[in-house]
Amino acid sequence: PQQGPAKLLPHPLLQDWRMSEAARTYDREQLVDLVNGDAQRFLRFGFVSAASAEYQSKSVENTALRIEIYDMSSLINAFGIQASEIRTMPDPALAESPGVLEIREAGVIGPGRLSFFRGRYYVKLIYQDTSIDATEERLERDTREHLPALARRLAKNIPGSSDLPPQLDALPQLKRVRRSERSYPEHLLELDELGAGVSSLYGDPGPRFELGLPLDLDENRSRQIFTKLESSLTETETIE
């Protein structure tokens, strides 16, 4: 029997789509075969295993659908891998950025692709139009028409919630930039002294800055980190 993410892949059908070949599974060592060049980012966010499958439409020729499901070990990590992609966009607060059709709290829709997180799982749907007269405009239209409905149907079989992780609740709401929240599995705000944490951009309206909140710190560890950071700042001021 299928285990892990493979058991969540629709088989044999997802609405009009039929699985065209057996699902493939990936462990931590095989991940590079699925996300060549991006494996380290997934591993940092607690990747456990993944599964993928190819589907073909029963009614529309020259189209293909690929579904990838990643077990990221926890909601905060599944959210984190999604948020790390949104944060690289020109302006995460905007629903439309270059190459993006729509950004939602739990997912991103772009030409020929849709991704979302649910519970401990991160999911990608990749749609292809292989006809000789394919156009970018038609790809965008078909993406909006087909992928959201497929994703909603797929999400019903995936356990967990698409709500933002509760760790984000402690971040202030005032002037928070929408959709800019992210999590750090280590080195919060890229500071070596800090461990895991969450952050968000702030400043709408006005100049933006990033506010980070460390997770799982006790008083002693907090004092140690503060001393290190204070020492680093003092050394920097001395050098200048």
PDB file of C-alpha atoms in Angstrom:
ATOM      1  CA  PRO A   1       0.000   0.000   0.000  1.00  0.00           C
ATOM      2  CA  GLN A   2       1.053   3.604  -0.669  1.00  0.00           C
ATOM      3  CA  GLN A   3       2.608   5.423   2.281  1.00  0.00           C
ATOM      4  CA  GLY A   4       3.308   9.047   3.078  1.00  0.00           C
ATOM      5  CA  PRO A   5       2.460  11.719   0.468  1.00  0.00           C
ATOM      6  CA  ALA A   6       1.841   9.050  -2.208  1.00  0.00           C
ATOM      7  CA  LYS A   7      -1.381   7.985  -0.491  1.00  0.00           C
ATOM      8  CA  LEU A   8      -2.691  11.555  -0.895  1.00  0.00           C
ATOM      9  CA  LEU A   9      -2.299  11.584  -4.680  1.00  0.00           C
ATOM     10  CA  PRO A  10      -5.636  11.137  -6.499  1.00  0.00           C
ATOM     11  CA  HIS A  11      -5.838   7.669  -8.072  1.00  0.00           C
ATOM     12  CA  PRO A  12      -6.922   6.957 -10.682  1.00  0.00           C
ATOM     13  CA  LEU A  13      -8.967  10.145 -11.227  1.00  0.00           C
ATOM     14  CA  LEU A  14      -9.099  13.781 -10.211  1.00  0.00           C
ATOM     15  CA  GLN A  15     -12.247  15.115 -11.879  1.00  0.00           C
ATOM     16  CA  ASP A  16     -11.483  14.907 -15.639  1.00  0.00           C
ATOM     17  CA  TRP A  17      -7.862  13.918 -15.093  1.00  0.00           C
ATOM     18  CA  ARG A  18      -6.574  10.330 -15.091  1.00  0.00           C
ATOM     19  CA  MET A  19      -3.200   9.242 -13.687  1.00  0.00           C
ATOM     20  CA  SER A  20      -1.078   8.355 -16.721  1.00  0.00           C
ATOM     21  CA  GLU A  21       1.790   6.586 -14.964  1.00  0.00           C
ATOM     22  CA  ALA A  22       2.640   5.220 -11.557  1.00  0.00           C
ATOM     23  CA  ALA A  23       3.429   7.710  -8.807  1.00  0.00           C
ATOM     24  CA  ARG A  24       7.059   8.312  -7.892  1.00  0.00           C
ATOM     25  CA  THR A  25       8.285   8.778  -4.330  1.00  0.00           C
ATOM     26  CA  TYR A  26      11.310  10.676  -3.029  1.00  0.00           C
ATOM     27  CA  ASP A  27      13.208  10.587   0.258  1.00  0.00           C
ATOM     28  CA  ARG A  28      15.725  13.152   1.479  1.00  0.00           C
ATOM     29  CA  GLU A  29      18.515  11.743  -0.703  1.00  0.00           C
ATOM     30  CA  GLN A  30      16.321  11.546  -3.813  1.00  0.00           C
ATOM     31  CA  LEU A  31      14.825  15.025  -3.401  1.00  0.00           C
ATOM     32  CA  VAL A  32      17.352  16.503  -5.833  1.00  0.00           C
ATOM     33  CA  ASP A  33      15.683  14.487  -8.606  1.00  0.00           C
ATOM     34  CA  LEU A  34      12.451  16.401  -8.001  1.00  0.00           C
ATOM     35  CA  VAL A  35      13.678  19.916  -7.180  1.00  0.00           C
ATOM     36  CA  ASN A  36      17.060  20.089  -8.833  1.00  0.00           C
ATOM     37  CA  GLY A  37      18.968  23.078  -7.478  1.00  0.00           C
ATOM     38  CA  ASP A  38      16.467  23.781  -4.712  1.00  0.00           C
ATOM     39  CA  ALA A  39      16.876  20.741  -2.475  1.00  0.00           C
ATOM     40  CA  GLN A  40      18.765  22.551   0.289  1.00  0.00           C
ATOM     41  CA  ARG A  41      15.925  25.015   0.817  1.00  0.00           C
ATOM     42  CA  PHE A  42      13.437  22.181   1.269  1.00  0.00           C
ATOM     43  CA  LEU A  43      15.781  20.294   3.593  1.00  0.00           C
ATOM     44  CA  ARG A  44      16.207  23.395   5.779  1.00  0.00           C
ATOM     45  CA  PHE A  45      12.452  23.473   6.223  1.00  0.00           C
ATOM     46  CA  GLY A  46      12.216  19.920   7.549  1.00  0.00           C
ATOM     47  CA  PHE A  47      11.491  17.973   4.353  1.00  0.00           C
ATOM     48  CA  VAL A  48      10.631  14.314   5.060  1.00  0.00           C
ATOM     49  CA  SER A  49       9.449  12.809   1.767  1.00  0.00           C
ATOM     50  CA  ALA A  50       7.533  13.620  -1.423  1.00  0.00           C
ATOM     51  CA  ALA A  51       5.481  11.992  -4.156  1.00  0.00           C
ATOM     52  CA  SER A  52       4.578  13.061  -7.679  1.00  0.00           C
ATOM     53  CA  ALA A  53       2.322  11.812 -10.464  1.00  0.00           C
ATOM     54  CA  GLU A  54       1.429  12.717 -14.040  1.00  0.00           C
ATOM     55  CA  TYR A  55      -2.174  13.085 -15.228  1.00  0.00           C
ATOM     56  CA  GLN A  56      -3.835  13.466 -18.617  1.00  0.00           C
ATOM     57  CA  SER A  57      -7.214  14.979 -19.381  1.00  0.00           C
ATOM     58  CA  LYS A  58      -9.882  12.621 -20.720  1.00  0.00           C
ATOM     59  CA  SER A  59     -11.551  15.382 -22.730  1.00  0.00           C
ATOM     60  CA  VAL A  60      -8.876  17.952 -23.682  1.00  0.00           C
ATOM     61  CA  GLU A  61      -5.997  16.835 -25.893  1.00  0.00           C
ATOM     62  CA  ASN A  62      -2.414  18.081 -25.646  1.00  0.00           C
ATOM     63  CA  THR A  63      -2.620  18.945 -21.965  1.00  0.00           C
ATOM     64  CA  ALA A  64      -0.832  17.463 -18.987  1.00  0.00           C
ATOM     65  CA  LEU A  65      -1.011  17.900 -15.225  1.00  0.00           C
ATOM     66  CA  ARG A  66       1.664  17.102 -12.674  1.00  0.00           C
ATOM     67  CA  ILE A  67       0.930  16.968  -8.944  1.00  0.00           C
ATOM     68  CA  GLU A  68       3.707  17.075  -6.340  1.00  0.00           C
ATOM     69  CA  ILE A  69       3.045  16.626  -2.613  1.00  0.00           C
ATOM     70  CA  TYR A  70       5.780  17.312  -0.050  1.00  0.00           C
ATOM     71  CA  ASP A  71       5.700  16.203   3.587  1.00  0.00           C
ATOM     72  CA  MET A  72       7.394  19.086   5.405  1.00  0.00           C
ATOM     73  CA  SER A  73       6.956  17.561   8.905  1.00  0.00           C
ATOM     74  CA  SER A  74       4.843  20.412  10.372  1.00  0.00           C
ATOM     75  CA  LEU A  75       2.450  23.237   9.531  1.00  0.00           C
ATOM     76  CA  ILE A  76       5.064  25.905  10.289  1.00  0.00           C
ATOM     77  CA  ASN A  77       7.493  24.282   7.829  1.00  0.00           C
ATOM     78  CA  ALA A  78       4.909  23.789   5.082  1.00  0.00           C
ATOM     79  CA  PHE A  79       3.919  27.429   5.492  1.00  0.00           C
ATOM     80  CA  GLY A  80       7.604  28.364   5.555  1.00  0.00           C
ATOM     81  CA  ILE A  81       8.450  26.831   2.197  1.00  0.00           C
ATOM     82  CA  GLN A  82       5.451  28.581   0.630  1.00  0.00           C
ATOM     83  CA  ALA A  83       6.239  31.911   2.307  1.00  0.00           C
ATOM     84  CA  SER A  84       9.874  31.786   1.196  1.00  0.00           C
ATOM     85  CA  GLU A  85       8.638  31.802  -2.410  1.00  0.00           C
ATOM     86  CA  ILE A  86       6.172  34.668  -1.867  1.00  0.00           C
ATOM     87  CA  ARG A  87       8.821  36.813  -0.148  1.00  0.00           C
ATOM     88  CA  THR A  88      11.043  36.678  -3.268  1.00  0.00           C
ATOM     89  CA  MET A  89       8.354  38.414  -5.332  1.00  0.00           C
ATOM     90  CA  PRO A  90       8.666  42.139  -6.098  1.00  0.00           C
ATOM     91  CA  ASP A  91       5.877  43.052  -3.687  1.00  0.00           C
ATOM     92  CA  PRO A  92       4.187  40.296  -1.659  1.00  0.00           C
ATOM     93  CA  ALA A  93       1.449  42.730  -0.660  1.00  0.00           C
ATOM     94  CA  LEU A  94       0.199  42.922  -4.230  1.00  0.00           C
ATOM     95  CA  ALA A  95      -2.159  40.277  -5.572  1.00  0.00           C
ATOM     96  CA  GLU A  96      -0.507  40.621  -8.964  1.00  0.00           C
ATOM     97  CA  SER A  97       3.269  40.688  -9.464  1.00  0.00           C
ATOM     98  CA  PRO A  98       5.289  39.721 -12.551  1.00  0.00           C
ATOM     99  CA  GLY A  99       4.675  36.034 -13.281  1.00  0.00           C
ATOM    100  CA  VAL A 100       1.952  35.768 -10.641  1.00  0.00           C
ATOM    101  CA  LEU A 101      -1.784  35.679 -11.288  1.00  0.00           C
ATOM    102  CA  GLU A 102      -2.947  35.689  -7.699  1.00  0.00           C
ATOM    103  CA  ILE A 103      -1.548  35.349  -4.187  1.00  0.00           C
ATOM    104  CA  ARG A 104      -3.746  33.936  -1.449  1.00  0.00           C
ATOM    105  CA  GLU A 105      -2.959  33.414   2.207  1.00  0.00           C
ATOM    106  CA  ALA A 106      -2.298  29.707   1.652  1.00  0.00           C
ATOM    107  CA  GLY A 107      -1.129  29.625  -1.935  1.00  0.00           C
ATOM    108  CA  VAL A 108       0.134  31.162  -5.157  1.00  0.00           C
ATOM    109  CA  ILE A 109      -1.329  30.909  -8.654  1.00  0.00           C
ATOM    110  CA  GLY A 110       0.920  31.631 -11.643  1.00  0.00           C
ATOM    111  CA  PRO A 111       0.794  30.779 -15.359  1.00  0.00           C
ATOM    112  CA  GLY A 112       0.596  26.990 -15.484  1.00  0.00           C
ATOM    113  CA  ARG A 113       1.108  26.435 -11.774  1.00  0.00           C
ATOM    114  CA  LEU A 114      -0.584  26.561  -8.408  1.00  0.00           C
ATOM    115  CA  SER A 115       0.943  25.848  -5.019  1.00  0.00           C
ATOM    116  CA  PHE A 116      -0.534  25.764  -1.525  1.00  0.00           C
ATOM    117  CA  PHE A 117       0.113  24.383   1.947  1.00  0.00           C
ATOM    118  CA  ARG A 118      -2.252  22.365   4.092  1.00  0.00           C
ATOM    119  CA  GLY A 119      -1.267  20.961   7.459  1.00  0.00           C
ATOM    120  CA  ARG A 120       2.238  19.536   7.173  1.00  0.00           C
ATOM    121  CA  TYR A 121       2.016  19.253   3.377  1.00  0.00           C
ATOM    122  CA  TYR A 122       3.139  21.576   0.595  1.00  0.00           C
ATOM    123  CA  VAL A 123       1.450  20.895  -2.751  1.00  0.00           C
ATOM    124  CA  LYS A 124       2.236  21.963  -6.328  1.00  0.00           C
ATOM    125  CA  LEU A 125       0.061  21.575  -9.433  1.00  0.00           C
ATOM    126  CA  ILE A 126       1.804  22.132 -12.773  1.00  0.00           C
ATOM    127  CA  TYR A 127      -0.328  22.442 -15.913  1.00  0.00           C
ATOM    128  CA  GLN A 128       1.040  22.181 -19.463  1.00  0.00           C
ATOM    129  CA  ASP A 129      -0.470  22.966 -22.838  1.00  0.00           C
ATOM    130  CA  THR A 130       1.634  21.072 -25.404  1.00  0.00           C
ATOM    131  CA  SER A 131      -0.383  22.003 -28.505  1.00  0.00           C
ATOM    132  CA  ILE A 132       1.467  23.702 -31.346  1.00  0.00           C
ATOM    133  CA  ASP A 133      -0.721  26.805 -31.089  1.00  0.00           C
ATOM    134  CA  ALA A 134      -0.294  27.240 -27.316  1.00  0.00           C
ATOM    135  CA  THR A 135      -0.043  30.843 -26.093  1.00  0.00           C
ATOM    136  CA  GLU A 136       0.783  32.494 -22.783  1.00  0.00           C
ATOM    137  CA  GLU A 137      -2.655  34.108 -22.720  1.00  0.00           C
ATOM    138  CA  ARG A 138      -4.392  30.753 -23.096  1.00  0.00           C
ATOM    139  CA  LEU A 139      -2.152  29.226 -20.440  1.00  0.00           C
ATOM    140  CA  GLU A 140      -3.145  31.976 -17.998  1.00  0.00           C
ATOM    141  CA  ARG A 141      -6.826  31.530 -18.852  1.00  0.00           C
ATOM    142  CA  ASP A 142      -6.692  27.743 -18.438  1.00  0.00           C
ATOM    143  CA  THR A 143      -4.762  28.128 -15.189  1.00  0.00           C
ATOM    144  CA  ARG A 144      -7.489  30.301 -13.676  1.00  0.00           C
ATOM    145  CA  GLU A 145     -10.220  28.080 -15.076  1.00  0.00           C
ATOM    146  CA  HIS A 146      -8.914  24.671 -14.021  1.00  0.00           C
ATOM    147  CA  LEU A 147      -6.255  24.737 -11.281  1.00  0.00           C
ATOM    148  CA  PRO A 148      -8.142  26.377  -8.370  1.00  0.00           C
ATOM    149  CA  ALA A 149     -11.007  23.872  -8.646  1.00  0.00           C
ATOM    150  CA  LEU A 150      -8.565  20.972  -8.891  1.00  0.00           C
ATOM    151  CA  ALA A 151      -6.652  22.268  -5.875  1.00  0.00           C
ATOM    152  CA  ARG A 152      -9.813  22.574  -3.771  1.00  0.00           C
ATOM    153  CA  ARG A 153     -10.787  19.017  -4.671  1.00  0.00           C
ATOM    154  CA  LEU A 154      -7.289  17.754  -3.902  1.00  0.00           C
ATOM    155  CA  ALA A 155      -7.126  19.637  -0.573  1.00  0.00           C
ATOM    156  CA  LYS A 156     -10.205  17.811   0.714  1.00  0.00           C
ATOM    157  CA  ASN A 157      -8.134  14.617   0.983  1.00  0.00           C
ATOM    158  CA  ILE A 158      -5.159  16.257   2.689  1.00  0.00           C
ATOM    159  CA  PRO A 159      -5.313  16.375   6.491  1.00  0.00           C
ATOM    160  CA  GLY A 160      -4.761  19.597   8.380  1.00  0.00           C
ATOM    161  CA  SER A 161      -5.594  23.255   7.975  1.00  0.00           C
ATOM    162  CA  SER A 162      -4.592  25.990   5.536  1.00  0.00           C
ATOM    163  CA  ASP A 163      -4.794  28.614   8.275  1.00  0.00           C
ATOM    164  CA  LEU A 164      -1.639  30.556   9.026  1.00  0.00           C
ATOM    165  CA  PRO A 165       0.477  28.930  11.767  1.00  0.00           C
ATOM    166  CA  PRO A 166      -0.442  30.078  15.303  1.00  0.00           C
ATOM    167  CA  GLN A 167       3.175  31.151  15.873  1.00  0.00           C
ATOM    168  CA  LEU A 168       2.393  34.202  13.738  1.00  0.00           C
ATOM    169  CA  ASP A 169      -0.302  35.380  16.149  1.00  0.00           C
ATOM    170  CA  ALA A 170       2.281  37.050  18.375  1.00  0.00           C
ATOM    171  CA  LEU A 171       3.444  39.369  15.588  1.00  0.00           C
ATOM    172  CA  PRO A 172       1.870  42.854  15.780  1.00  0.00           C
ATOM    173  CA  GLN A 173      -0.915  43.574  13.303  1.00  0.00           C
ATOM    174  CA  LEU A 174      -0.415  47.339  13.029  1.00  0.00           C
ATOM    175  CA  LYS A 175       1.188  48.288   9.678  1.00  0.00           C
ATOM    176  CA  ARG A 176       1.999  44.648   8.876  1.00  0.00           C
ATOM    177  CA  VAL A 177       2.539  44.116   5.132  1.00  0.00           C
ATOM    178  CA  ARG A 178      -0.007  41.594   3.874  1.00  0.00           C
ATOM    179  CA  ARG A 179       1.364  38.208   2.822  1.00  0.00           C
ATOM    180  CA  SER A 180       4.902  39.107   3.913  1.00  0.00           C
ATOM    181  CA  GLU A 181       4.976  36.760   6.910  1.00  0.00           C
ATOM    182  CA  ARG A 182       7.631  34.073   6.859  1.00  0.00           C
ATOM    183  CA  SER A 183       9.258  31.532   9.126  1.00  0.00           C
ATOM    184  CA  TYR A 184      12.914  30.787   9.689  1.00  0.00           C
ATOM    185  CA  PRO A 185      13.845  27.194  10.613  1.00  0.00           C
ATOM    186  CA  GLU A 186      17.158  28.641  11.840  1.00  0.00           C
ATOM    187  CA  HIS A 187      19.066  31.939  11.887  1.00  0.00           C
ATOM    188  CA  LEU A 188      16.112  34.283  12.301  1.00  0.00           C
ATOM    189  CA  LEU A 189      16.614  37.435  10.179  1.00  0.00           C
ATOM    190  CA  GLU A 190      19.760  35.704   8.838  1.00  0.00           C
ATOM    191  CA  LEU A 191      21.505  36.270  12.179  1.00  0.00           C
ATOM    192  CA  ASP A 192      23.777  33.383  13.162  1.00  0.00           C
ATOM    193  CA  GLU A 193      23.133  34.051  16.861  1.00  0.00           C
ATOM    194  CA  LEU A 194      19.409  33.351  16.519  1.00  0.00           C
ATOM    195  CA  GLY A 195      17.583  30.082  16.013  1.00  0.00           C
ATOM    196  CA  ALA A 196      14.103  29.439  14.644  1.00  0.00           C
ATOM    197  CA  GLY A 197      11.556  32.243  14.464  1.00  0.00           C
ATOM    198  CA  VAL A 198       8.892  34.058  12.478  1.00  0.00           C
ATOM    199  CA  SER A 199       8.871  37.503  10.947  1.00  0.00           C
ATOM    200  CA  SER A 200       6.904  39.949   8.849  1.00  0.00           C
ATOM    201  CA  LEU A 201       7.506  43.131   6.929  1.00  0.00           C
ATOM    202  CA  TYR A 202       6.075  46.331   8.415  1.00  0.00           C
ATOM    203  CA  GLY A 203       5.640  49.907   7.271  1.00  0.00           C
ATOM    204  CA  ASP A 204       2.530  50.120   5.101  1.00  0.00           C
ATOM    205  CA  PRO A 205       2.281  52.999   4.592  1.00  0.00           C
ATOM    206  CA  GLY A 206       5.861  54.246   4.911  1.00  0.00           C
ATOM    207  CA  PRO A 207       9.385  52.778   4.762  1.00  0.00           C
ATOM    208  CA  ARG A 208       9.437  49.027   5.322  1.00  0.00           C
ATOM    209  CA  PHE A 209      11.384  47.001   7.851  1.00  0.00           C
ATOM    210  CA  GLU A 210      11.361  43.376   8.982  1.00  0.00           C
ATOM    211  CA  LEU A 211      10.415  42.455  12.552  1.00  0.00           C
ATOM    212  CA  GLY A 212      11.435  39.031  13.820  1.00  0.00           C
ATOM    213  CA  LEU A 213      10.156  36.993  16.767  1.00  0.00           C
ATOM    214  CA  PRO A 214      12.382  34.177  18.089  1.00  0.00           C
ATOM    215  CA  LEU A 215      10.652  30.938  19.056  1.00  0.00           C
ATOM    216  CA  ASP A 216      11.345  28.680  22.042  1.00  0.00           C
ATOM    217  CA  LEU A 217      13.745  30.991  23.872  1.00  0.00           C
ATOM    218  CA  ASP A 218      14.094  30.924  27.636  1.00  0.00           C
ATOM    219  CA  GLU A 219      15.396  33.841  29.714  1.00  0.00           C
ATOM    220  CA  ASN A 220      18.993  32.596  29.932  1.00  0.00           C
ATOM    221  CA  ARG A 221      19.266  31.948  26.209  1.00  0.00           C
ATOM    222  CA  SER A 222      17.748  35.359  25.479  1.00  0.00           C
ATOM    223  CA  ARG A 223      20.370  37.081  27.669  1.00  0.00           C
ATOM    224  CA  GLN A 224      23.175  35.151  25.932  1.00  0.00           C
ATOM    225  CA  ILE A 225      21.946  36.167  22.493  1.00  0.00           C
ATOM    226  CA  PHE A 226      21.468  39.796  23.549  1.00  0.00           C
ATOM    227  CA  THR A 227      25.048  39.894  24.877  1.00  0.00           C
ATOM    228  CA  LYS A 228      26.412  38.464  21.599  1.00  0.00           C
ATOM    229  CA  LEU A 229      24.457  40.912  19.477  1.00  0.00           C
ATOM    230  CA  GLU A 230      25.464  43.849  21.685  1.00  0.00           C
ATOM    231  CA  SER A 231      29.100  42.776  21.421  1.00  0.00           C
ATOM    232  CA  SER A 232      28.848  42.507  17.624  1.00  0.00           C
ATOM    233  CA  LEU A 233      27.346  45.994  17.368  1.00  0.00           C
ATOM    234  CA  THR A 234      30.088  47.429  19.612  1.00  0.00           C
ATOM    235  CA  GLU A 235      32.802  45.833  17.457  1.00  0.00           C
ATOM    236  CA  THR A 236      31.179  47.213  14.292  1.00  0.00           C
ATOM    237  CA  GLU A 237      31.026  50.745  15.735  1.00  0.00           C
ATOM    238  CA  THR A 238      34.700  50.486  16.800  1.00  0.00           C
ATOM    239  CA  ILE A 239      35.791  49.446  13.316  1.00  0.00           C
ATOM    240  CA  GLU A 240      33.862  52.306  11.718  1.00  0.00           C
TER     241      GLU A 240
END
